[in-house]
Amino acid sequence: MKVAIGADHGGFNYKNKIKEYLVARGFDVLDAGTFSADSCDYPEIAHKVAAMVAGREAEKGILICGTGIGMSIAANKVHGIRAALCSDTFSAKATRQHNDSNILCLGERVIGEGLMLDIVQVWLDTPFSNGERHIKRISMIEK
Ligand code: RB5
């Protein structure tokens, strides 16, 4: 599976940790930056990753900033994107099962590294439930 990943300076360290994790698990990683800890603008990175996912260049995306909030707001502006900001594993599982979220957003200044990696694992490994009511609701979002 191809996973697009991106972060601003606020999420730069976690991007590197997640990239290591993804590579170790055999995922193909498309890295949209940023590539240093210098200050940059999160909407640009969010748009790059969202475009890759919406354009089916990548199956899923992961975006990290200080809070994860700016990234989720920006990514959700792109049609076809269902970006979920998660700070716990219950939400990470539920948003895959119910929302078929295709981008995971994380806040490096909010959660610790161990929890962050657990969230990434649960989110990647949980399939969409394919429940009729969930499909209906997702198509309502798309319209
Ligand atoms: C950068 O200081 C910070 O605003 C950004 O990483 C993010 O938290 C925005 O939502």
Coordinates of C-alpha atoms and ligand atoms in Angstrom, one line a residue:
M1 CA 0.0 0.0 0.0
K2 CA 1.2 3.5 -0.8
V3 CA 0.9 6.0 2.1
A4 CA 1.4 9.8 1.6
I5 CA 2.8 11.6 4.5
G6 CA 3.4 15.3 5.3
A7 CA 4.1 17.6 8.3
D8 CA 4.9 21.2 9.0
H9 CA 7.7 22.1 11.4
G10 CA 5.3 21.3 14.3
G11 CA 5.0 17.7 13.2
F12 CA 8.4 17.2 11.6
N13 CA 9.8 14.8 14.3
Y14 CA 6.8 12.6 14.2
K15 CA 6.8 12.5 10.4
N16 CA 10.3 11.0 10.6
K17 CA 9.2 8.4 13.2
I18 CA 6.1 7.4 11.3
K19 CA 8.1 7.2 8.1
E20 CA 10.5 4.8 9.8
Y21 CA 7.6 2.7 11.0
L22 CA 5.9 2.6 7.6
V23 CA 9.1 1.6 5.8
A24 CA 9.8 -1.1 8.4
R25 CA 6.3 -2.5 7.8
G26 CA 6.8 -2.5 4.0
F27 CA 4.6 0.4 3.0
D28 CA 5.6 2.6 0.1
V29 CA 5.9 6.1 1.4
L30 CA 5.3 9.3 -0.6
D31 CA 6.9 12.1 1.5
A32 CA 5.4 15.5 0.8
G33 CA 7.7 17.3 3.2
T34 CA 8.5 19.4 5.1
F35 CA 12.2 18.3 5.1
S36 CA 13.6 20.5 7.9
A37 CA 12.5 21.9 11.2
D38 CA 12.3 25.4 9.7
S39 CA 8.9 27.2 9.9
C40 CA 6.6 26.5 7.0
D41 CA 2.9 26.7 6.1
Y42 CA 0.8 23.6 6.9
P43 CA -2.0 24.3 4.3
E44 CA 0.6 23.7 1.5
I45 CA 1.6 20.3 2.9
A46 CA -2.0 19.3 3.7
H47 CA -3.0 20.1 0.1
K48 CA -0.1 18.1 -1.4
V49 CA -1.0 15.0 0.6
A50 CA -4.8 15.5 0.1
A51 CA -4.2 15.8 -3.7
M52 CA -2.2 12.5 -3.7
V53 CA -5.0 10.7 -1.8
A54 CA -7.9 12.2 -3.8
G55 CA -6.0 11.5 -7.0
R56 CA -5.5 7.9 -6.0
E57 CA -1.7 8.3 -6.2
A58 CA -1.7 7.1 -2.6
E59 CA -4.3 4.9 -0.9
K60 CA -4.0 6.7 2.5
G61 CA -2.4 9.8 4.0
I62 CA -1.0 10.9 7.3
L63 CA -0.6 14.6 8.2
I64 CA 1.1 15.9 11.4
C65 CA 1.3 19.5 12.7
G66 CA 1.5 20.9 16.2
T67 CA -2.1 20.2 17.0
G68 CA -3.3 18.2 13.9
I69 CA -6.1 20.7 13.7
G70 CA -4.8 23.0 10.9
M71 CA -3.9 19.9 8.8
S72 CA -7.4 18.4 9.3
I73 CA -9.2 21.7 8.4
A74 CA -7.1 22.1 5.3
A75 CA -7.2 18.5 4.1
N76 CA -11.0 18.3 4.5
K77 CA -11.4 21.1 2.0
V78 CA -10.3 18.7 -0.8
H79 CA -13.2 16.8 -2.4
G80 CA -13.0 13.1 -1.6
I81 CA -10.9 13.6 1.5
R82 CA -12.1 12.3 4.9
A83 CA -9.4 13.5 7.3
A84 CA -9.7 12.4 10.9
L85 CA -7.9 14.1 13.7
C86 CA -7.2 11.4 16.4
S87 CA -5.7 11.5 19.8
D88 CA -6.8 8.1 21.0
T89 CA -7.0 4.6 19.6
F90 CA -10.7 4.2 20.0
S91 CA -11.3 7.1 17.6
A92 CA -8.7 5.8 15.2
K93 CA -10.5 2.5 14.9
A94 CA -14.0 3.9 14.8
T95 CA -13.1 6.5 12.1
R96 CA -11.8 3.7 9.8
Q97 CA -14.9 1.5 10.5
H98 CA -17.5 4.2 10.3
N99 CA -16.1 7.1 8.2
D100 CA -13.6 5.2 6.0
S101 CA -11.3 8.1 6.7
N102 CA -8.5 8.3 4.2
I103 CA -6.2 10.7 6.0
L104 CA -5.1 10.5 9.6
C105 CA -4.2 13.8 11.3
L106 CA -2.0 13.9 14.4
G107 CA -0.8 16.6 16.8
E108 CA 2.9 16.3 17.8
R109 CA 2.4 18.8 20.6
V110 CA -0.7 16.9 21.9
I111 CA 0.2 13.2 22.3
G112 CA 3.3 11.2 23.2
E113 CA 5.2 9.1 20.8
G114 CA 4.1 5.7 22.0
L115 CA 0.4 6.6 21.8
M116 CA 1.0 8.2 18.4
L117 CA 2.5 5.0 17.0
D118 CA -0.4 2.9 18.4
I119 CA -2.9 5.3 16.7
V120 CA -1.0 4.9 13.4
Q121 CA -1.0 1.1 13.7
V122 CA -4.7 0.9 14.6
W123 CA -5.7 3.3 11.9
L124 CA -3.8 1.5 9.2
D125 CA -4.9 -1.9 10.2
T126 CA -8.6 -1.3 10.7
P127 CA -10.8 -1.9 7.6
F128 CA -13.9 0.0 6.7
S129 CA -16.9 -1.9 8.0
N130 CA -18.7 -1.6 4.7
G131 CA -22.0 -1.2 6.6
E132 CA -24.9 0.1 4.5
R133 CA -25.6 3.0 6.8
H134 CA -22.0 4.1 6.8
I135 CA -21.8 3.9 3.0
K136 CA -25.0 6.0 2.8
R137 CA -23.6 8.7 5.2
I138 CA -20.3 8.9 3.4
S139 CA -22.0 9.4 0.0
M140 CA -24.0 12.2 1.7
I141 CA -20.8 13.9 2.6
E142 CA -19.4 13.5 -1.0
K143 CA -22.6 15.1 -2.4
Ligands
RB5_1 C1 2.6 25.9 14.0 O1 3.1 26.7 15.0 C2 1.2 25.4 14.3 O2 0.3 26.5 14.2 C3 0.8 24.3 13.4 O3 1.7 23.2 13.5 C4 -0.6 23.6 13.7 O4 -0.7 23.3 15.1 C5 -1.7 24.4 13.2 O5 -2.9 23.9 13.3

